[in-house]
Amino acid sequence: MRGSLLVDHIGELVTNDGRDGDPLGVRRDAALLIEDGEVAWTGPARHAPAADRRIDAGGAAVLPGFVDSHAHLVFAGDRAAEFAARMAGEPYTGGGIRTTVGATRAASDDDLRATVGRLHAEMLRQGTTTVEIKSGYGLTVADEARSLRIAAEFTEDTTFLGAHVVPAEYADRPDDYVGMVCGPMLAAAAPYARWIDVFCERGAFDADHARAILACGQAAGLGVRLHANQLGPGPGVRLGVELGAASVDHCTHLTDADVDALAGSETVATLLPGAEFSTRSPYPDARRLLDAGVTVALATDCNPGSSYTSSMPFCVALAVREMRMTPAEAVWAATAGGAAALRRTDVGRLTTGARADLIVLDAPSHLHLAYRPGVPLIRQVLHNGVPR
Ligand code: NIG
Ligand code: FE
């Protein structure tokens, strides 16, 4: 859409252009001008420039669109029965991943595309304007490549997760599977991927395998991210820091050495409280990370096994209620934090030059996202300056 657009009468504008004590960079009684899909100006509403079109926010809060930096959207089927069993006392082990792999391999491209499209639309309605999408339910050369090809139709932030688990046909020869991931699978996946990820966990990939796979990905030009320390303590977080990962994700079981390593690094700790909710597990200790000076992001981990939510507002509410993040910390982590986890400077903030991705809330303040959990508070979403 051409021409300028003014969002006026903003009661509370969250810019994320923050200083100490106000990480959200809140401006009251503000306006925001959009030109060519970017934020062209922000300032007091009384100084708002003229524009071709206008949206009256009516005193509501306006936030950057959520940046969901961790999602597994390319899959078929669901695992509702596995969820029901967990709620009746069964533990989560990750063993169900192979069930989804079977269903995904059997699905057509159009079926997979329809599922990604449905979840992507669901996310947009809930205020998510940037999403990372992983492969990882194909686990053959062809199925990983097509998963990423389909993911790339929806986002720039695609992640090759061929090392999600060792598929059943390689169960007796994991070294051969790692060789295949680093060889033909990476070659087929890399043209469609920006990132590489490994599930580094007991029962999935150990530190040696993870290091080998991530190094191959780096050599192919992919950035590193990692599933780490989800089900128990382990080497994943420190490996991620050692390799300069943009993000280590889950971080549920951390030692002091893990926290120290993160605190002295550029690696973001991405917390995924939907997974703890849906697996009835203890939540990660967000306070310990924040107090140590670690950059924290929040994401959904949307997938059919451990966290079938597409809702960033739900994750914000969980982070505040269950993980002792302040509402401001949680909103920052779900916007600017996610952008940091994807090493992006064009999203997650509403300052001049940023992409005009924003949410108009049906509420006067960002506080309401946690204060009114489960309520559809996203009144309007603009993506690239275009109302969606
Ligand atoms: O991030 N932990 C590994 N992968 C996903 C779960 C995948 C599944 O259970 O299907 C996660 O939680
Ligand atoms: Fe995940």
Short mmCIF file of C-alpha atoms and ligand atoms in Angstrom, two decimals:
data_model
loop_
_atom_site.label_atom_id
_atom_site.label_comp_id
_atom_site.label_asym_id
_atom_site.label_seq_id
_atom_site.Cartn_x
_atom_site.Cartn_y
_atom_site.Cartn_z
CA MET A 1 0.00 0.00 0.00
CA ARG A 2 1.54 3.34 -1.02
CA GLY A 3 1.35 6.67 0.76
CA SER A 4 1.80 7.52 4.41
CA LEU A 5 -0.23 6.16 7.32
CA LEU A 6 -0.50 7.78 10.74
CA VAL A 7 -1.38 5.74 13.82
CA ASP A 8 -2.76 8.40 16.12
CA HIS A 9 -4.10 8.70 19.68
CA ILE A 10 -1.80 6.00 21.05
CA GLY A 11 -2.24 5.95 24.83
CA GLU A 12 0.94 3.93 25.39
CA LEU A 13 3.50 3.33 22.65
CA VAL A 14 6.02 0.55 23.37
CA THR A 15 9.07 1.42 21.27
CA ASN A 16 11.68 -0.87 22.90
CA ASP A 17 13.98 2.12 22.51
CA GLY A 18 14.59 1.85 26.22
CA ARG A 19 16.97 3.15 28.80
CA ASP A 20 17.83 1.63 32.19
CA GLY A 21 14.69 1.24 34.21
CA ASP A 22 12.41 1.44 31.17
CA PRO A 23 13.43 -1.28 28.73
CA LEU A 24 10.17 -0.86 26.80
CA GLY A 25 10.85 2.78 25.99
CA VAL A 26 7.21 3.66 26.68
CA ARG A 27 5.88 6.94 25.23
CA ARG A 28 2.48 8.25 26.33
CA ASP A 29 -0.03 10.11 24.14
CA ALA A 30 1.99 9.29 21.07
CA ALA A 31 1.62 8.92 17.33
CA LEU A 32 3.56 6.91 14.77
CA LEU A 33 4.00 7.61 11.06
CA ILE A 34 4.50 4.82 8.51
CA GLU A 35 6.00 5.31 5.06
CA ASP A 36 7.01 2.57 2.63
CA GLY A 37 6.35 -0.12 5.22
CA GLU A 38 8.71 1.42 7.75
CA VAL A 39 8.37 3.56 10.83
CA ALA A 40 9.15 7.07 9.56
CA TRP A 41 8.51 9.04 12.75
CA THR A 42 7.30 8.64 16.33
CA GLY A 43 6.52 11.42 18.78
CA PRO A 44 3.88 13.20 20.83
CA ALA A 45 0.42 12.98 19.26
CA ARG A 46 0.11 16.78 19.34
CA HIS A 47 3.08 17.05 16.95
CA ALA A 48 1.85 14.36 14.57
CA PRO A 49 2.54 15.17 10.91
CA ALA A 50 -0.13 15.03 8.22
CA ALA A 51 -0.56 11.70 6.41
CA ASP A 52 -2.54 10.20 3.56
CA ARG A 53 -4.42 7.84 5.88
CA ARG A 54 -4.98 7.54 9.59
CA ILE A 55 -5.75 4.87 12.18
CA ASP A 56 -7.21 6.17 15.44
CA ALA A 57 -5.90 3.95 18.25
CA GLY A 58 -8.42 5.56 20.61
CA GLY A 59 -6.03 5.73 23.57
CA ALA A 60 -5.04 2.05 23.32
CA ALA A 61 -1.57 0.57 23.68
CA VAL A 62 0.53 -0.04 20.55
CA LEU A 63 3.37 -2.59 20.65
CA PRO A 64 5.87 -4.01 18.19
CA GLY A 65 4.54 -7.19 16.62
CA PHE A 66 5.68 -10.30 18.47
CA VAL A 67 8.81 -12.05 17.21
CA ASP A 68 8.30 -15.79 17.71
CA SER A 69 11.84 -17.08 17.29
CA HIS A 70 11.15 -20.80 17.78
CA ALA A 71 8.40 -22.78 16.04
CA HIS A 72 8.06 -26.17 14.37
CA LEU A 73 5.17 -25.62 11.95
CA VAL A 74 5.93 -28.13 9.18
CA PHE A 75 4.27 -31.34 10.31
CA ALA A 76 1.21 -33.52 9.79
CA GLY A 77 -1.22 -35.00 12.29
CA ASP A 78 -1.45 -34.18 15.96
CA ARG A 79 -0.62 -35.88 19.26
CA ALA A 80 -3.63 -34.96 21.35
CA ALA A 81 -3.75 -38.48 22.83
CA GLU A 82 -0.13 -38.10 23.98
CA PHE A 83 -1.10 -34.82 25.66
CA ALA A 84 -4.04 -36.50 27.39
CA ALA A 85 -1.74 -39.28 28.64
CA ARG A 86 0.65 -36.69 30.05
CA MET A 87 -2.14 -34.93 31.84
CA ALA A 88 -2.96 -38.34 33.35
CA GLY A 89 0.60 -38.67 34.64
CA GLU A 90 2.83 -39.90 31.78
CA PRO A 91 6.15 -38.06 31.39
CA TYR A 92 7.28 -36.27 28.20
CA THR A 93 10.33 -37.93 26.64
CA GLY A 94 10.41 -36.64 23.07
CA GLY A 95 9.66 -40.19 21.90
CA GLY A 96 6.54 -38.98 20.09
CA ILE A 97 8.67 -37.04 17.59
CA ARG A 98 8.97 -40.21 15.52
CA THR A 99 5.16 -40.46 15.33
CA THR A 100 5.02 -37.01 13.77
CA VAL A 101 7.90 -37.91 11.46
CA GLY A 102 5.84 -40.83 10.11
CA ALA A 103 2.78 -38.64 9.52
CA THR A 104 4.85 -35.85 7.94
CA ARG A 105 6.60 -38.17 5.49
CA ALA A 106 3.20 -39.52 4.40
CA ALA A 107 1.70 -36.05 3.82
CA SER A 108 1.56 -34.24 0.48
CA ASP A 109 3.27 -30.90 -0.08
CA ASP A 110 -0.15 -29.26 -0.22
CA ASP A 111 -1.17 -30.75 3.12
CA LEU A 112 2.02 -29.51 4.77
CA ARG A 113 1.62 -26.09 3.17
CA ALA A 114 -1.97 -25.87 4.41
CA THR A 115 -0.89 -26.64 7.98
CA VAL A 116 1.88 -24.06 7.94
CA GLY A 117 -0.53 -21.54 6.42
CA ARG A 118 -3.17 -22.22 9.06
CA LEU A 119 -0.73 -21.85 11.96
CA HIS A 120 0.95 -18.82 10.40
CA ALA A 121 -2.45 -17.12 10.06
CA GLU A 122 -3.31 -18.09 13.63
CA MET A 123 -0.07 -16.47 14.79
CA LEU A 124 -0.68 -13.29 12.84
CA ARG A 125 -4.15 -12.94 14.38
CA GLN A 126 -2.47 -13.14 17.79
CA GLY A 127 0.03 -10.42 16.98
CA THR A 128 3.04 -12.36 15.70
CA THR A 129 4.58 -10.58 12.72
CA THR A 130 7.91 -12.45 12.55
CA VAL A 131 8.25 -16.20 12.99
CA GLU A 132 11.10 -18.66 12.74
CA ILE A 133 10.09 -22.02 11.25
CA LYS A 134 12.09 -25.24 11.64
CA SER A 135 12.17 -28.45 9.66
CA GLY A 136 12.81 -31.60 11.70
CA TYR A 137 9.84 -33.88 11.08
CA GLY A 138 11.06 -35.13 7.70
CA LEU A 139 14.48 -36.59 8.53
CA THR A 140 15.16 -37.78 4.99
CA VAL A 141 17.03 -35.68 2.42
CA ALA A 142 13.88 -35.10 0.38
CA ASP A 143 11.55 -34.52 3.36
CA GLU A 144 13.86 -32.05 5.09
CA ALA A 145 14.41 -30.14 1.84
CA ARG A 146 10.68 -29.90 1.09
CA SER A 147 9.90 -28.91 4.69
CA LEU A 148 12.30 -25.98 4.38
CA ARG A 149 11.12 -25.08 0.89
CA ILE A 150 7.57 -24.81 2.23
CA ALA A 151 8.69 -22.93 5.36
CA ALA A 152 10.54 -20.43 3.17
CA GLU A 153 7.22 -19.53 1.51
CA PHE A 154 6.22 -18.03 4.88
CA THR A 155 9.37 -16.62 6.49
CA GLU A 156 13.00 -15.61 5.95
CA ASP A 157 13.96 -17.27 9.24
CA THR A 158 14.00 -20.93 8.31
CA THR A 159 15.97 -23.44 10.35
CA PHE A 160 17.35 -26.82 9.31
CA LEU A 161 16.68 -29.28 12.15
CA GLY A 162 17.64 -32.55 10.45
CA ALA A 163 19.20 -33.45 13.82
CA HIS A 164 15.90 -33.48 15.70
CA VAL A 165 16.11 -37.19 16.57
CA VAL A 166 17.77 -40.18 14.92
CA PRO A 167 14.98 -41.67 12.78
CA ALA A 168 14.00 -45.31 13.33
CA GLU A 169 15.74 -46.60 10.20
CA TYR A 170 19.08 -45.30 11.56
CA ALA A 171 18.47 -46.31 15.18
CA ASP A 172 21.41 -48.78 15.20
CA ARG A 173 23.84 -46.49 13.39
CA PRO A 174 23.59 -42.93 14.65
CA ASP A 175 27.06 -42.07 13.31
CA ASP A 176 25.82 -42.86 9.80
CA TYR A 177 22.82 -40.58 10.35
CA VAL A 178 25.07 -37.73 11.49
CA GLY A 179 27.21 -38.25 8.39
CA MET A 180 24.10 -38.05 6.24
CA VAL A 181 22.87 -34.88 7.99
CA CYS A 182 26.26 -33.22 7.42
CA GLY A 183 26.47 -34.44 3.83
CA PRO A 184 23.57 -34.80 1.40
CA MET A 185 20.86 -33.57 3.77
CA LEU A 186 22.65 -30.31 4.57
CA ALA A 187 23.43 -29.80 0.88
CA ALA A 188 19.74 -30.18 0.00
CA ALA A 189 18.54 -28.08 2.93
CA ALA A 190 21.01 -25.18 2.94
CA PRO A 191 19.55 -23.33 -0.08
CA TYR A 192 16.31 -22.88 1.88
CA ALA A 193 17.72 -22.34 5.37
CA ARG A 194 19.17 -19.42 7.30
CA TRP A 195 19.88 -21.37 10.50
CA ILE A 196 20.91 -24.80 11.72
CA ASP A 197 19.63 -26.34 14.95
CA VAL A 198 20.26 -29.59 16.86
CA PHE A 199 18.22 -31.20 19.65
CA CYS A 200 21.15 -31.70 22.05
CA GLU A 201 19.69 -33.88 24.76
CA ARG A 202 19.97 -37.37 26.21
CA GLY A 203 18.06 -39.61 23.78
CA ALA A 204 18.64 -37.24 20.84
CA PHE A 205 22.15 -35.95 19.98
CA ASP A 206 25.16 -35.79 22.32
CA ALA A 207 27.69 -32.94 22.41
CA ASP A 208 30.10 -34.55 19.93
CA HIS A 209 27.40 -35.18 17.35
CA ALA A 210 25.89 -31.75 17.92
CA ARG A 211 29.26 -30.03 17.55
CA ALA A 212 29.99 -31.89 14.31
CA ILE A 213 26.60 -31.06 12.79
CA LEU A 214 26.64 -27.41 13.82
CA ALA A 215 30.18 -26.96 12.49
CA CYS A 216 29.09 -28.35 9.10
CA GLY A 217 26.14 -25.97 9.12
CA GLN A 218 28.39 -23.02 9.93
CA ALA A 219 30.74 -24.01 7.12
CA ALA A 220 27.72 -23.98 4.78
CA GLY A 221 26.93 -20.41 5.89
CA LEU A 222 24.13 -21.14 8.35
CA GLY A 223 23.80 -19.45 11.74
CA VAL A 224 23.71 -21.62 14.84
CA ARG A 225 20.85 -22.14 17.30
CA LEU A 226 20.32 -25.07 19.62
CA HIS A 227 17.69 -26.98 21.61
CA ALA A 228 19.52 -27.29 24.91
CA ASN A 229 18.98 -28.36 28.51
CA GLN A 230 15.25 -29.01 28.07
CA LEU A 231 14.75 -32.39 29.76
CA GLY A 232 17.80 -32.40 32.02
CA PRO A 233 21.18 -30.78 32.60
CA GLY A 234 23.65 -31.26 29.77
CA PRO A 235 26.34 -29.76 27.56
CA GLY A 236 24.03 -27.95 25.10
CA VAL A 237 24.05 -24.44 26.52
CA ARG A 238 27.83 -24.28 26.88
CA LEU A 239 28.29 -25.79 23.42
CA GLY A 240 26.01 -23.12 21.99
CA VAL A 241 27.99 -20.35 23.67
CA GLU A 242 31.27 -21.92 22.49
CA LEU A 243 30.03 -21.91 18.89
CA GLY A 244 28.64 -18.37 19.07
CA ALA A 245 25.04 -19.50 18.73
CA ALA A 246 22.49 -16.73 18.27
CA SER A 247 20.27 -18.53 20.76
CA VAL A 248 20.07 -21.57 23.01
CA ASP A 249 16.48 -22.61 23.50
CA HIS A 250 14.56 -24.16 26.42
CA CYS A 251 17.26 -23.63 29.13
CA THR A 252 15.09 -25.39 31.68
CA HIS A 253 17.89 -27.19 33.57
CA LEU A 254 20.89 -24.90 34.04
CA THR A 255 23.95 -25.09 36.26
CA ASP A 256 25.78 -22.01 37.54
CA ALA A 257 28.43 -22.65 34.86
CA ASP A 258 25.73 -22.53 32.16
CA VAL A 259 24.38 -19.22 33.46
CA ASP A 260 27.91 -17.77 33.73
CA ALA A 261 28.68 -18.84 30.18
CA LEU A 262 25.51 -17.19 28.88
CA ALA A 263 26.10 -14.03 30.89
CA GLY A 264 29.50 -13.53 29.29
CA SER A 265 28.25 -14.12 25.75
CA GLU A 266 26.16 -12.72 22.91
CA THR A 267 23.96 -15.82 22.98
CA VAL A 268 20.30 -15.28 23.85
CA ALA A 269 18.50 -17.67 26.21
CA THR A 270 15.13 -18.39 24.61
CA LEU A 271 12.55 -19.66 27.08
CA LEU A 272 9.57 -21.67 25.86
CA PRO A 273 7.03 -21.82 28.68
CA GLY A 274 4.38 -23.40 26.47
CA ALA A 275 6.52 -26.56 26.56
CA GLU A 276 6.63 -26.69 30.35
CA PHE A 277 2.90 -25.98 30.47
CA SER A 278 2.09 -28.77 28.04
CA THR A 279 4.54 -31.30 29.47
CA ARG A 280 3.70 -30.35 33.08
CA SER A 281 7.36 -29.69 33.83
CA PRO A 282 9.05 -27.13 36.08
CA TYR A 283 9.45 -23.77 34.34
CA PRO A 284 12.92 -22.37 33.61
CA ASP A 285 14.31 -19.92 36.14
CA ALA A 286 13.98 -16.70 34.18
CA ARG A 287 14.85 -14.52 37.19
CA ARG A 288 18.20 -16.20 37.62
CA LEU A 289 19.06 -15.52 33.97
CA LEU A 290 17.84 -11.93 34.00
CA ASP A 291 19.59 -11.14 37.27
CA ALA A 292 22.83 -12.52 35.80
CA GLY A 293 22.48 -10.13 32.84
CA VAL A 294 21.56 -12.74 30.21
CA THR A 295 19.41 -11.60 27.27
CA VAL A 296 16.15 -13.54 27.45
CA ALA A 297 13.65 -14.18 24.65
CA LEU A 298 10.24 -15.82 24.81
CA ALA A 299 8.84 -18.00 22.02
CA THR A 300 6.01 -20.51 21.55
CA ASP A 301 7.89 -23.65 20.40
CA CYS A 302 4.66 -24.32 18.51
CA ASN A 303 4.72 -28.05 17.63
CA PRO A 304 2.25 -30.95 17.87
CA GLY A 305 4.12 -32.69 20.70
CA SER A 306 5.48 -30.57 23.51
CA SER A 307 3.74 -27.21 22.95
CA TYR A 308 0.80 -26.90 20.59
CA THR A 309 0.18 -23.20 21.16
CA SER A 310 0.71 -20.46 18.58
CA SER A 311 0.01 -17.71 21.10
CA MET A 312 2.70 -15.29 22.20
CA PRO A 313 0.25 -13.53 24.58
CA PHE A 314 -0.21 -16.89 26.34
CA CYS A 315 3.59 -17.25 26.68
CA VAL A 316 3.86 -13.70 28.06
CA ALA A 317 1.19 -14.48 30.66
CA LEU A 318 2.93 -17.74 31.65
CA ALA A 319 6.29 -15.99 31.91
CA VAL A 320 4.86 -13.37 34.25
CA ARG A 321 2.76 -15.67 36.43
CA GLU A 322 4.97 -18.75 36.51
CA MET A 323 8.49 -17.49 35.81
CA ARG A 324 8.49 -14.26 37.77
CA MET A 325 9.29 -12.03 34.83
CA THR A 326 7.83 -8.57 35.15
CA PRO A 327 5.21 -7.76 32.50
CA ALA A 328 7.71 -5.32 30.95
CA GLU A 329 10.46 -7.97 30.85
CA ALA A 330 8.09 -10.49 29.29
CA VAL A 331 6.83 -8.09 26.60
CA TRP A 332 10.43 -7.08 25.81
CA ALA A 333 11.47 -10.74 25.60
CA ALA A 334 8.56 -11.53 23.24
CA THR A 335 9.46 -8.67 20.88
CA ALA A 336 13.02 -7.27 21.10
CA GLY A 337 14.27 -10.48 22.73
CA GLY A 338 12.98 -12.58 19.85
CA ALA A 339 14.58 -10.18 17.39
CA ALA A 340 17.92 -10.54 19.23
CA ALA A 341 17.56 -14.33 19.12
CA LEU A 342 17.22 -14.05 15.33
CA ARG A 343 19.98 -11.41 15.12
CA ARG A 344 17.54 -9.00 13.50
CA THR A 345 17.53 -5.26 14.00
CA ASP A 346 14.63 -4.44 11.66
CA VAL A 347 11.90 -5.96 13.85
CA GLY A 348 11.02 -6.07 17.55
CA ARG A 349 11.12 -2.29 17.98
CA LEU A 350 9.10 0.72 16.86
CA THR A 351 11.74 3.32 16.13
CA THR A 352 12.54 5.20 12.95
CA GLY A 353 13.68 2.83 10.23
CA ALA A 354 12.18 -0.31 11.77
CA ARG A 355 9.71 -2.44 9.83
CA ALA A 356 6.20 -1.19 10.57
CA ASP A 357 5.07 -4.39 12.28
CA LEU A 358 2.78 -3.44 15.12
CA ILE A 359 -0.14 -4.45 17.29
CA VAL A 360 -2.97 -2.24 18.48
CA LEU A 361 -4.21 -3.76 21.74
CA ASP A 362 -7.78 -3.76 22.94
CA ALA A 363 -6.35 -2.41 26.19
CA PRO A 364 -4.66 0.74 27.48
CA SER A 365 -1.38 -0.91 28.47
CA HIS A 366 0.98 -3.81 27.77
CA LEU A 367 0.26 -4.94 31.36
CA HIS A 368 -3.08 -6.30 30.20
CA LEU A 369 -1.40 -9.08 28.20
CA ALA A 370 -0.58 -10.86 31.48
CA TYR A 371 -3.31 -9.26 33.57
CA ARG A 372 -6.07 -10.54 31.25
CA PRO A 373 -4.79 -14.00 30.23
CA GLY A 374 -6.70 -15.90 27.58
CA VAL A 375 -8.56 -12.81 26.38
CA PRO A 376 -8.23 -11.90 22.68
CA LEU A 377 -6.69 -8.45 23.14
CA ILE A 378 -5.16 -8.05 19.68
CA ARG A 379 -7.45 -5.49 18.03
CA GLN A 380 -5.40 -4.84 14.91
CA VAL A 381 -2.13 -6.05 13.40
CA LEU A 382 -0.05 -4.17 10.82
CA HIS A 383 2.62 -6.09 8.96
CA ASN A 384 5.04 -4.07 6.82
CA GLY A 385 2.69 -1.16 7.46
CA VAL A 386 -0.26 -3.00 5.96
CA PRO A 387 -3.35 -3.77 8.09
CA ARG A 388 -3.89 -7.56 8.17
O1 NIG B 1 11.24 -28.11 21.15
N1 NIG B 1 12.58 -30.83 21.99
C1 NIG B 1 12.55 -31.08 20.82
N2 NIG B 1 11.69 -30.64 19.93
C2 NIG B 1 10.42 -30.08 20.26
C3 NIG B 1 9.40 -31.10 20.56
C4 NIG B 1 9.03 -31.86 19.40
C5 NIG B 1 7.94 -32.86 19.62
O2 NIG B 1 7.70 -33.35 20.74
O3 NIG B 1 7.35 -33.16 18.58
C6 NIG B 1 10.54 -29.08 21.37
O4 NIG B 1 9.95 -29.20 22.45
FE FE B 2 11.52 -26.79 19.79
#
